[in-house]
């Protein structure tokens, strides 16, 4: 069943659909999306306060599908200074700002697309359209991308690790080369775009958030999935940075965890992205292991990485144990190629443009080698779309009705409270069982000492049969627990005769308690 929070977002969008218009990315071909013709199909994922939905434009003959990303806008205009005297940011009318989605346009990710990525690249998750709308007192930003129906590399990696297998080598060559292609484009080092007026003299776009979860996969359009692999689409540029080509930026982040950080103290450059790309490939090509630093740093004396000396920080980040050969089932050629992006010394690590030149021909040879093809697992589809994340259109239509969401929200809140209560009761029951088990074990230890004493004093006979012994231990534990509770029991225990008397009293009390009143 789809998460209620996702249903809330989808229903709010549908209710607001008559109040806004969707703007196309002027650098891409027009899509002319009509808000009221958007159908919510699936809840793809949530990340922080970002919700991703698989939606369909029912107004087109081909029913084009999109990844719709919804996010709360934290900072509303007016914006100052405007980008230019004629900029839309000079607009002061609240109505025009809302209708034109000017607040959304100035959000960092959309600005990255409109001002820098523009028409994009085939391995970039390109922005197709965007807009803003109101969800109660929240201003929301919506972005439309072509749907990535293969999920992302994090989902793929998790699936392979669960199966204790590794992806096919031909597939690794494909996604590695495409990821480097995407980075070469972002860094403005791609030879294909050197004379493109849209990207001439454009700064490098750095991707500090680059990780397996924002490397998306999309199956080739209108092709059977047997015999082909999905393509890479790199996305999520909400924290992108812009620097001159070949330069970097110093970021002072004292709370930064160095575990997966690229080598280099508080310094980010295009080569940091190359390291991150290599780390993703490295984690895919080893069943266990990552490029995390192996030197412990968070100790009682050093609570923060920033507390360490620069020399100590550098030693941690430059730990040579961060990189080992990839899985031995892969070729040495692939190992060498991935290692190129994981050179610890920033100055010796190739840029994306340099790596692309080295990688292009070997990747192309492997792409055309049919004998290398090994199918990807069938669960790839289930990781993206399943009955658990598919919307019920009937329920969604009900939730868009006036006051219906308030009723559902109340019912959901009640159900969550009931679930929490049930979980607490289950925890208490388990604690009680654990306590009872602990008391029983303690009683068993005391029983054998008590039995030995009573036997030595010839007040009882030692029980030799195992089953009878277990039964007597249970009796002893029950009577002891009741006696301790009533304050009538003192270890190491009463005489055998007194024990029988206490047991008789306990059984009588239990019998009386069980009788109907």
Short mmCIF file of C-alpha atoms in Angstrom, two decimals:
data_model
loop_
_atom_site.label_atom_id
_atom_site.label_comp_id
_atom_site.label_asym_id
_atom_site.label_seq_id
_atom_site.Cartn_x
_atom_site.Cartn_y
_atom_site.Cartn_z
CA UNK A 1 0.00 0.00 0.00
CA UNK A 2 1.26 3.48 -0.89
CA UNK A 3 2.50 5.53 2.06
CA UNK A 4 -0.18 7.86 3.37
CA UNK A 5 2.25 10.80 3.24
CA UNK A 6 2.66 10.17 -0.50
CA UNK A 7 -1.11 9.97 -0.94
CA UNK A 8 -1.41 13.32 0.85
CA UNK A 9 1.04 14.96 -1.56
CA UNK A 10 -0.61 13.45 -4.63
CA UNK A 11 -4.13 14.40 -3.51
CA UNK A 12 -3.03 17.96 -2.67
CA UNK A 13 -1.49 18.29 -6.13
CA UNK A 14 -4.67 17.08 -7.82
CA UNK A 15 -6.80 19.48 -5.77
CA UNK A 16 -4.54 22.39 -6.69
CA UNK A 17 -4.31 21.46 -10.40
CA UNK A 18 -6.94 23.99 -11.60
CA UNK A 19 -4.97 26.83 -9.98
CA UNK A 20 -1.60 26.67 -11.76
CA UNK A 21 0.03 26.26 -15.14
CA UNK A 22 3.11 24.20 -15.95
CA UNK A 23 6.10 25.96 -17.50
CA UNK A 24 8.30 24.21 -20.04
CA UNK A 25 12.07 24.31 -19.84
CA UNK A 26 12.72 26.79 -22.65
CA UNK A 27 15.88 24.93 -23.65
CA UNK A 28 14.04 21.66 -24.27
CA UNK A 29 11.25 20.84 -26.67
CA UNK A 30 7.83 21.96 -25.40
CA UNK A 31 5.68 19.43 -23.56
CA UNK A 32 2.62 21.63 -22.96
CA UNK A 33 1.55 19.68 -19.91
CA UNK A 34 -1.95 20.26 -18.59
CA UNK A 35 -2.10 19.92 -14.77
CA UNK A 36 -5.56 18.36 -14.84
CA UNK A 37 -4.40 15.63 -17.22
CA UNK A 38 -1.61 14.41 -14.92
CA UNK A 39 -2.30 10.95 -13.50
CA UNK A 40 -0.39 9.71 -10.46
CA UNK A 41 0.70 6.11 -11.05
CA UNK A 42 3.38 5.27 -8.48
CA UNK A 43 5.24 6.64 -5.50
CA UNK A 44 8.81 6.08 -6.67
CA UNK A 45 10.67 7.16 -3.54
CA UNK A 46 11.03 9.82 -0.87
CA UNK A 47 14.28 11.45 0.15
CA UNK A 48 14.13 13.87 3.05
CA UNK A 49 11.34 16.27 2.14
CA UNK A 50 11.47 15.36 -1.56
CA UNK A 51 8.74 13.14 -3.00
CA UNK A 52 9.15 11.46 -6.38
CA UNK A 53 6.15 10.15 -8.28
CA UNK A 54 5.71 8.26 -11.50
CA UNK A 55 3.02 10.17 -13.42
CA UNK A 56 1.42 9.96 -16.85
CA UNK A 57 0.34 12.77 -19.15
CA UNK A 58 -3.04 11.40 -20.19
CA UNK A 59 -3.53 14.29 -22.60
CA UNK A 60 -1.03 12.92 -25.12
CA UNK A 61 -1.63 10.07 -27.53
CA UNK A 62 1.47 8.27 -26.33
CA UNK A 63 0.67 8.84 -22.64
CA UNK A 64 4.17 10.09 -21.88
CA UNK A 65 5.48 9.21 -18.44
CA UNK A 66 7.42 11.49 -16.11
CA UNK A 67 9.18 11.54 -12.79
CA UNK A 68 7.43 14.31 -10.83
CA UNK A 69 9.53 15.67 -7.98
CA UNK A 70 7.72 17.68 -5.30
CA UNK A 71 9.48 19.80 -2.70
CA UNK A 72 8.57 22.59 -0.28
CA UNK A 73 9.95 26.03 -1.19
CA UNK A 74 11.49 27.45 1.96
CA UNK A 75 12.37 30.93 0.69
CA UNK A 76 9.79 32.98 -1.20
CA UNK A 77 10.48 36.17 -3.16
CA UNK A 78 10.75 39.01 -3.89
CA UNK A 79 14.28 38.30 -5.04
CA UNK A 80 17.07 40.80 -4.87
CA UNK A 81 19.06 41.60 -6.85
CA UNK A 82 17.31 40.53 -10.06
CA UNK A 83 19.36 38.74 -12.68
CA UNK A 84 18.79 41.55 -15.18
CA UNK A 85 16.63 44.71 -15.47
CA UNK A 86 14.13 42.75 -17.54
CA UNK A 87 14.25 39.70 -15.32
CA UNK A 88 11.09 38.07 -14.03
CA UNK A 89 12.62 38.49 -10.57
CA UNK A 90 11.70 42.18 -10.68
CA UNK A 91 8.03 41.21 -10.64
CA UNK A 92 6.27 42.34 -7.44
CA UNK A 93 2.71 41.21 -8.08
CA UNK A 94 1.96 38.14 -5.91
CA UNK A 95 -0.53 36.90 -8.49
CA UNK A 96 1.95 37.10 -11.35
CA UNK A 97 4.69 35.55 -9.23
CA UNK A 98 2.40 32.60 -8.47
CA UNK A 99 1.13 32.26 -12.04
CA UNK A 100 4.61 32.50 -13.50
CA UNK A 101 6.20 30.18 -10.91
CA UNK A 102 8.90 32.80 -10.36
CA UNK A 103 9.73 31.53 -6.87
CA UNK A 104 10.29 28.03 -8.24
CA UNK A 105 12.40 29.41 -11.06
CA UNK A 106 14.86 30.89 -8.58
CA UNK A 107 15.28 27.68 -6.59
CA UNK A 108 18.83 26.40 -6.87
CA UNK A 109 18.14 23.17 -8.74
CA UNK A 110 15.88 24.77 -11.34
CA UNK A 111 18.35 27.64 -11.72
CA UNK A 112 21.09 25.07 -12.34
CA UNK A 113 19.04 23.58 -15.15
CA UNK A 114 17.84 26.81 -16.76
CA UNK A 115 21.10 28.78 -16.54
CA UNK A 116 23.76 26.10 -16.89
CA UNK A 117 22.56 22.64 -17.94
CA UNK A 118 20.05 24.13 -20.41
CA UNK A 119 19.28 21.63 -23.17
CA UNK A 120 21.27 19.02 -21.27
CA UNK A 121 22.94 15.79 -22.25
CA UNK A 122 21.64 12.30 -22.95
CA UNK A 123 23.10 11.02 -19.66
CA UNK A 124 21.68 13.86 -17.58
CA UNK A 125 18.24 13.62 -15.99
CA UNK A 126 17.04 16.68 -17.86
CA UNK A 127 14.40 19.06 -16.55
CA UNK A 128 11.41 19.09 -18.91
CA UNK A 129 9.01 21.39 -17.06
CA UNK A 130 8.36 22.98 -13.68
CA UNK A 131 5.92 25.09 -11.69
CA UNK A 132 4.88 26.07 -8.18
CA UNK A 133 1.59 25.69 -6.35
CA UNK A 134 0.04 25.99 -2.91
CA UNK A 135 -0.56 23.07 -0.58
CA UNK A 136 -2.33 24.74 2.32
CA UNK A 137 0.14 27.22 3.79
CA UNK A 138 3.09 25.59 2.00
CA UNK A 139 4.53 26.80 -1.29
CA UNK A 140 5.51 23.74 -3.31
CA UNK A 141 7.90 23.31 -6.23
CA UNK A 142 7.22 20.68 -8.89
CA UNK A 143 9.73 19.44 -11.46
CA UNK A 144 9.03 17.11 -14.37
CA UNK A 145 11.70 14.74 -15.68
CA UNK A 146 11.43 11.81 -18.05
CA UNK A 147 10.77 8.79 -15.89
CA UNK A 148 13.73 6.57 -15.04
CA UNK A 149 12.04 3.18 -15.13
CA UNK A 150 15.16 1.27 -14.10
CA UNK A 151 15.39 2.81 -10.63
CA UNK A 152 18.80 3.93 -9.42
CA UNK A 153 22.18 2.39 -8.71
CA UNK A 154 21.57 2.29 -4.97
CA UNK A 155 18.56 0.03 -5.47
CA UNK A 156 20.55 -2.08 -7.90
CA UNK A 157 23.51 -2.37 -5.53
CA UNK A 158 21.29 -3.37 -2.61
CA UNK A 159 19.61 -6.04 -4.71
CA UNK A 160 22.90 -7.56 -5.82
CA UNK A 161 24.25 -7.53 -2.27
CA UNK A 162 21.14 -9.33 -1.05
CA UNK A 163 21.74 -11.97 -3.74
CA UNK A 164 25.48 -12.02 -2.95
CA UNK A 165 26.26 -11.51 -6.62
CA UNK A 166 27.93 -8.86 -8.78
CA UNK A 167 26.62 -7.11 -11.92
CA UNK A 168 27.78 -8.20 -15.39
CA UNK A 169 31.03 -6.64 -16.59
CA UNK A 170 29.53 -5.35 -19.83
CA UNK A 171 26.91 -3.47 -17.82
CA UNK A 172 29.59 -1.93 -15.57
CA UNK A 173 31.54 -0.67 -18.59
CA UNK A 174 28.34 0.85 -19.96
CA UNK A 175 27.23 2.75 -16.86
CA UNK A 176 30.77 3.79 -15.92
CA UNK A 177 31.43 5.33 -19.33
CA UNK A 178 28.03 7.04 -19.35
CA UNK A 179 28.53 8.43 -15.86
CA UNK A 180 31.89 9.88 -16.88
CA UNK A 181 30.20 11.28 -20.01
CA UNK A 182 27.67 13.04 -17.79
CA UNK A 183 30.43 14.46 -15.57
CA UNK A 184 32.46 15.63 -18.56
CA UNK A 185 29.36 17.51 -19.71
CA UNK A 186 28.73 19.05 -16.27
CA UNK A 187 32.37 20.08 -15.92
CA UNK A 188 32.27 21.57 -19.44
CA UNK A 189 35.08 19.27 -20.54
CA UNK A 190 33.09 17.24 -23.08
CA UNK A 191 34.53 17.65 -26.61
CA UNK A 192 31.05 17.48 -28.14
CA UNK A 193 30.06 20.78 -26.48
CA UNK A 194 33.24 22.80 -26.90
CA UNK A 195 31.76 24.94 -29.67
CA UNK A 196 28.15 24.83 -28.51
CA UNK A 197 27.08 28.47 -27.93
CA UNK A 198 24.83 27.36 -25.07
CA UNK A 199 27.85 26.07 -23.15
CA UNK A 200 30.68 28.23 -24.43
CA UNK A 201 32.62 29.63 -21.45
CA UNK A 202 30.14 28.04 -19.07
CA UNK A 203 31.57 27.28 -15.60
CA UNK A 204 31.96 23.75 -14.32
CA UNK A 205 28.95 22.38 -12.49
CA UNK A 206 30.12 20.38 -9.48
CA UNK A 207 27.92 17.70 -7.93
CA UNK A 208 28.83 17.37 -4.22
CA UNK A 209 25.75 15.18 -3.69
CA UNK A 210 26.85 12.62 -6.29
CA UNK A 211 26.01 9.17 -4.92
CA UNK A 212 24.48 5.90 -6.08
CA UNK A 213 20.94 7.08 -5.29
CA UNK A 214 21.04 9.92 -7.82
CA UNK A 215 22.51 7.89 -10.65
CA UNK A 216 19.28 6.78 -12.31
CA UNK A 217 18.67 4.09 -14.90
CA UNK A 218 16.30 4.21 -17.85
CA UNK A 219 15.55 1.38 -20.25
CA UNK A 220 15.94 2.14 -23.98
CA UNK A 221 12.65 3.45 -25.34
CA UNK A 222 10.40 0.99 -27.17
CA UNK A 223 12.95 -1.81 -27.03
CA UNK A 224 12.49 -5.25 -25.50
CA UNK A 225 14.53 -5.54 -22.32
CA UNK A 226 16.00 -8.86 -23.31
CA UNK A 227 19.46 -8.29 -24.71
CA UNK A 228 19.83 -4.62 -23.67
CA UNK A 229 20.96 -2.67 -20.63
CA UNK A 230 19.49 0.52 -19.19
CA UNK A 231 21.22 3.87 -19.65
CA UNK A 232 22.46 6.30 -17.00
CA UNK A 233 20.71 9.55 -16.11
CA UNK A 234 22.53 11.66 -13.52
CA UNK A 235 20.25 13.91 -11.48
CA UNK A 236 19.54 15.79 -8.24
CA UNK A 237 21.45 19.07 -8.53
CA UNK A 238 20.01 20.79 -5.48
CA UNK A 239 23.48 21.34 -3.98
CA UNK A 240 25.44 21.93 -7.16
CA UNK A 241 28.34 24.39 -7.20
CA UNK A 242 29.66 26.54 -10.05
CA UNK A 243 33.39 27.14 -10.46
CA UNK A 244 35.72 28.14 -13.31
CA UNK A 245 36.87 25.16 -15.36
CA UNK A 246 39.75 23.37 -13.64
CA UNK A 247 39.23 25.22 -10.36
CA UNK A 248 37.75 24.20 -7.05
CA UNK A 249 36.22 25.69 -3.95
CA UNK A 250 37.14 25.46 -0.28
CA UNK A 251 34.23 24.52 1.96
CA UNK A 252 34.71 24.74 5.70
CA UNK A 253 32.45 22.06 7.13
CA UNK A 254 33.66 21.16 10.64
CA UNK A 255 30.93 18.57 11.09
CA UNK A 256 31.69 16.79 7.85
CA UNK A 257 32.10 13.03 8.23
CA UNK A 258 35.26 12.02 6.35
CA UNK A 259 34.24 8.38 6.03
CA UNK A 260 33.28 8.57 2.35
CA UNK A 261 34.76 11.97 1.58
CA UNK A 262 37.05 12.32 -1.45
CA UNK A 263 40.70 12.92 -0.55
CA UNK A 264 41.36 16.61 0.01
CA UNK A 265 40.69 18.66 3.13
CA UNK A 266 37.56 20.79 2.69
CA UNK A 267 38.34 21.18 -1.01
CA UNK A 268 35.83 20.34 -3.74
CA UNK A 269 36.59 20.33 -7.43
CA UNK A 270 35.54 18.54 -10.59
CA UNK A 271 38.02 15.81 -9.68
CA UNK A 272 36.09 15.23 -6.45
CA UNK A 273 33.15 14.22 -8.65
CA UNK A 274 35.44 11.84 -10.53
CA UNK A 275 36.36 10.22 -7.20
CA UNK A 276 32.70 9.88 -6.25
CA UNK A 277 31.91 8.27 -9.60
CA UNK A 278 34.76 5.81 -9.09
CA UNK A 279 33.52 5.06 -5.57
CA UNK A 280 30.09 4.17 -6.93
CA UNK A 281 31.60 1.80 -9.47
CA UNK A 282 33.92 0.38 -6.82
CA UNK A 283 31.00 -0.43 -4.51
CA UNK A 284 29.17 -2.15 -7.38
CA UNK A 285 32.14 -4.31 -8.29
CA UNK A 286 32.84 -5.62 -4.79
CA UNK A 287 30.39 -7.68 -2.77
CA UNK A 288 31.80 -6.15 0.38
CA UNK A 289 33.69 -2.93 0.83
CA UNK A 290 33.66 0.72 -0.07
CA UNK A 291 36.15 3.56 -0.39
CA UNK A 292 35.55 4.66 3.18
CA UNK A 293 38.62 5.54 5.23
CA UNK A 294 39.87 2.68 7.37
CA UNK A 295 41.60 4.83 9.99
CA UNK A 296 39.45 5.33 13.11
CA UNK A 297 39.13 8.99 14.03
CA UNK A 298 36.02 9.41 16.18
CA UNK A 299 37.38 8.62 19.64
CA UNK A 300 36.71 9.80 23.19
CA UNK A 301 39.40 12.46 22.71
CA UNK A 302 38.32 13.51 19.20
CA UNK A 303 34.58 13.93 18.89
CA UNK A 304 34.83 15.85 15.62
CA UNK A 305 36.95 15.51 12.51
CA UNK A 306 37.60 19.24 12.80
CA UNK A 307 39.35 18.67 16.16
CA UNK A 308 42.17 16.83 14.42
CA UNK A 309 45.29 18.46 13.11
CA UNK A 310 45.53 19.05 9.37
CA UNK A 311 48.22 16.38 9.18
CA UNK A 312 45.99 13.84 10.92
CA UNK A 313 43.03 14.77 8.71
CA UNK A 314 45.15 14.36 5.60
CA UNK A 315 46.46 10.98 6.77
CA UNK A 316 42.89 9.76 7.25
CA UNK A 317 41.69 10.97 3.86
CA UNK A 318 44.78 9.67 2.04
CA UNK A 319 44.62 6.23 3.65
CA UNK A 320 45.83 3.84 0.89
CA UNK A 321 43.59 1.08 2.26
CA UNK A 322 40.58 2.94 0.89
CA UNK A 323 41.13 1.35 -2.53
CA UNK A 324 41.70 -2.31 -3.37
CA UNK A 325 41.32 -4.28 -6.61
CA UNK A 326 37.74 -4.94 -7.66
CA UNK A 327 36.22 -8.43 -7.62
CA UNK A 328 38.48 -11.00 -9.25
CA UNK A 329 35.69 -12.09 -11.62
CA UNK A 330 36.12 -8.82 -13.49
CA UNK A 331 38.86 -8.18 -16.03
CA UNK A 332 42.07 -6.38 -15.17
CA UNK A 333 41.20 -3.80 -17.84
CA UNK A 334 38.07 -2.81 -15.92
CA UNK A 335 39.97 -2.79 -12.63
CA UNK A 336 42.61 -0.45 -14.08
CA UNK A 337 39.96 1.85 -15.53
CA UNK A 338 38.04 2.17 -12.25
CA UNK A 339 41.27 2.68 -10.30
CA UNK A 340 42.06 5.69 -12.51
CA UNK A 341 39.17 7.59 -10.95
CA UNK A 342 40.27 6.58 -7.44
CA UNK A 343 43.79 8.00 -7.43
CA UNK A 344 44.24 9.47 -3.96
CA UNK A 345 46.41 12.37 -5.06
CA UNK A 346 44.08 15.01 -6.42
CA UNK A 347 46.77 16.36 -8.76
CA UNK A 348 47.37 12.95 -10.34
CA UNK A 349 43.71 11.99 -10.67
CA UNK A 350 42.41 12.53 -14.22
CA UNK A 351 39.60 14.95 -14.94
CA UNK A 352 36.32 13.65 -16.37
CA UNK A 353 37.34 14.94 -19.80
CA UNK A 354 40.68 13.15 -19.66
CA UNK A 355 39.11 9.96 -18.34
CA UNK A 356 36.46 10.07 -21.06
CA UNK A 357 39.14 10.01 -23.76
CA UNK A 358 40.79 6.96 -22.20
CA UNK A 359 37.49 5.21 -21.51
CA UNK A 360 35.66 5.86 -24.76
CA UNK A 361 37.17 3.20 -27.03
CA UNK A 362 37.37 0.32 -24.51
CA UNK A 363 33.76 0.99 -23.49
CA UNK A 364 32.64 1.07 -27.12
CA UNK A 365 34.36 -2.26 -27.83
CA UNK A 366 32.61 -3.88 -24.85
CA UNK A 367 29.28 -2.35 -25.82
CA UNK A 368 29.33 -4.18 -29.15
CA UNK A 369 30.62 -7.49 -27.73
CA UNK A 370 27.47 -9.63 -27.77
CA UNK A 371 29.31 -12.54 -26.18
CA UNK A 372 29.76 -10.46 -23.00
CA UNK A 373 26.05 -9.90 -22.46
CA UNK A 374 24.57 -11.26 -19.24
CA UNK A 375 20.99 -10.39 -18.37
CA UNK A 376 20.21 -8.23 -15.36
CA UNK A 377 18.01 -9.83 -12.69
CA UNK A 378 14.24 -9.72 -13.08
CA UNK A 379 13.82 -8.09 -9.67
CA UNK A 380 15.08 -4.80 -11.13
CA UNK A 381 11.54 -3.98 -12.23
CA UNK A 382 10.07 -4.91 -8.83
CA UNK A 383 12.50 -2.54 -7.10
CA UNK A 384 10.95 0.37 -8.99
CA UNK A 385 7.28 -0.47 -9.48
CA UNK A 386 5.33 -2.88 -7.33
CA UNK A 387 1.78 -3.20 -5.96
CA UNK A 388 3.07 -1.64 -2.73
CA UNK A 389 3.90 1.69 -4.39
CA UNK A 390 1.15 1.82 -7.04
CA UNK A 391 -1.71 4.24 -6.46
CA UNK A 392 -5.33 3.19 -6.36
CA UNK A 393 -6.97 5.74 -8.66
CA UNK A 394 -10.30 5.20 -6.94
CA UNK A 395 -8.85 5.96 -3.52
CA UNK A 396 -6.90 8.95 -4.84
CA UNK A 397 -10.08 10.40 -6.35
CA UNK A 398 -11.83 9.99 -3.00
CA UNK A 399 -9.00 11.77 -1.19
CA UNK A 400 -9.31 14.80 -3.46
CA UNK A 401 -12.93 15.35 -2.42
CA UNK A 402 -13.66 18.24 0.01
CA UNK A 403 -13.05 17.34 3.67
CA UNK A 404 -12.20 13.74 2.77
CA UNK A 405 -8.48 14.20 3.35
CA UNK A 406 -9.15 15.62 6.83
CA UNK A 407 -11.16 12.50 7.68
CA UNK A 408 -8.46 10.23 6.27
CA UNK A 409 -5.75 12.15 8.10
CA UNK A 410 -7.66 11.69 11.35
CA UNK A 411 -8.10 7.97 10.66
CA UNK A 412 -4.43 7.65 9.72
CA UNK A 413 -3.39 9.40 12.92
CA UNK A 414 -5.61 7.05 14.91
CA UNK A 415 -4.20 4.02 13.10
CA UNK A 416 -0.63 5.19 13.77
CA UNK A 417 -1.44 5.66 17.45
CA UNK A 418 -2.95 2.16 17.57
CA UNK A 419 0.12 0.75 15.85
CA UNK A 420 2.43 2.52 18.30
CA UNK A 421 0.35 1.18 21.19
CA UNK A 422 0.53 -2.34 19.78
CA UNK A 423 4.30 -2.01 19.36
CA UNK A 424 4.65 -0.78 22.94
CA UNK A 425 2.53 -3.66 24.19
CA UNK A 426 4.60 -6.09 22.17
CA UNK A 427 7.80 -4.62 23.62
CA UNK A 428 6.36 -4.86 27.13
CA UNK A 429 5.26 -8.44 26.50
CA UNK A 430 8.72 -9.33 25.24
CA UNK A 431 10.35 -7.63 28.23
CA UNK A 432 8.02 -9.56 30.55
CA UNK A 433 8.90 -12.81 28.79
CA UNK A 434 12.60 -12.02 28.98
CA UNK A 435 12.26 -11.17 32.68
CA UNK A 436 10.31 -14.36 33.28
CA UNK A 437 12.96 -16.37 31.45
CA UNK A 438 15.69 -14.69 33.46
CA UNK A 439 13.83 -15.38 36.71
CA UNK A 440 13.32 -19.00 35.64
CA UNK A 441 17.03 -19.45 34.95
CA UNK A 442 17.89 -17.91 38.30
CA UNK A 443 15.29 -20.14 40.00
CA UNK A 444 16.76 -23.21 38.27
CA UNK A 445 20.21 -22.37 39.65
CA UNK A 446 18.78 -21.93 43.13
CA UNK A 447 16.65 -25.07 42.83
CA UNK A 448 19.61 -27.42 42.48
CA UNK A 449 21.31 -25.89 45.52
CA UNK A 450 18.03 -26.13 47.43
CA UNK A 451 17.44 -29.72 46.28
CA UNK A 452 20.96 -30.73 47.36
CA UNK A 453 20.40 -29.18 50.79
CA UNK A 454 17.02 -30.83 51.32
CA UNK A 455 18.35 -34.17 50.07
CA UNK A 456 21.36 -34.02 52.39
CA UNK A 457 18.98 -33.34 55.29
CA UNK A 458 16.87 -36.30 54.09
CA UNK A 459 13.79 -34.12 53.71
CA UNK A 460 13.32 -35.01 50.02
CA UNK A 461 14.58 -37.44 47.41
CA UNK A 462 16.68 -36.19 44.50
CA UNK A 463 14.66 -36.24 41.27
CA UNK A 464 16.62 -38.32 38.76
CA UNK A 465 14.32 -38.36 35.71
CA UNK A 466 15.02 -35.41 33.37
CA UNK A 467 11.37 -34.71 32.59
CA UNK A 468 10.39 -34.90 36.25
CA UNK A 469 13.33 -32.68 37.14
CA UNK A 470 12.28 -30.06 34.57
CA UNK A 471 8.73 -30.17 35.91
CA UNK A 472 9.94 -29.71 39.49
CA UNK A 473 12.14 -26.77 38.44
CA UNK A 474 9.06 -25.15 36.87
CA UNK A 475 7.09 -25.70 40.09
CA UNK A 476 9.94 -24.27 42.15
CA UNK A 477 10.24 -21.22 39.88
CA UNK A 478 6.49 -20.48 40.05
CA UNK A 479 6.24 -20.82 43.83
CA UNK A 480 9.45 -18.84 44.37
CA UNK A 481 8.24 -15.99 42.11
CA UNK A 482 4.89 -15.86 43.92
CA UNK A 483 6.61 -15.98 47.30
CA UNK A 484 9.03 -13.20 46.43
CA UNK A 485 6.12 -11.07 45.25
CA UNK A 486 4.15 -11.76 48.45
CA UNK A 487 7.18 -11.34 50.68
CA UNK A 488 6.91 -14.89 52.01
CA UNK A 489 10.02 -16.32 50.37
CA UNK A 490 13.61 -15.94 51.52
CA UNK A 491 16.44 -17.53 49.55
CA UNK A 492 17.91 -20.14 49.63
CA UNK A 493 14.35 -21.35 50.21
CA UNK A 494 12.15 -23.03 52.84
CA UNK A 495 12.14 -26.65 53.86
CA UNK A 496 10.67 -29.16 51.46
CA UNK A 497 7.60 -29.51 53.67
CA UNK A 498 7.15 -25.72 53.79
CA UNK A 499 7.60 -25.56 50.02
CA UNK A 500 4.72 -28.01 49.53
CA UNK A 501 2.55 -25.93 51.86
CA UNK A 502 3.34 -22.71 49.96
CA UNK A 503 2.65 -24.45 46.67
CA UNK A 504 -0.72 -25.62 47.96
CA UNK A 505 -1.61 -22.06 49.00
CA UNK A 506 -0.49 -20.68 45.64
CA UNK A 507 -2.58 -23.22 43.71
CA UNK A 508 -5.61 -22.49 45.87
CA UNK A 509 -5.26 -18.76 45.22
CA UNK A 510 -4.90 -19.39 41.50
CA UNK A 511 -7.93 -21.66 41.49
CA UNK A 512 -10.02 -19.08 43.35
CA UNK A 513 -8.96 -16.35 40.96
CA UNK A 514 -10.02 -18.44 37.98
CA UNK A 515 -13.52 -19.09 39.32
CA UNK A 516 -16.34 -16.95 37.89
CA UNK A 517 -17.60 -14.33 40.30
#
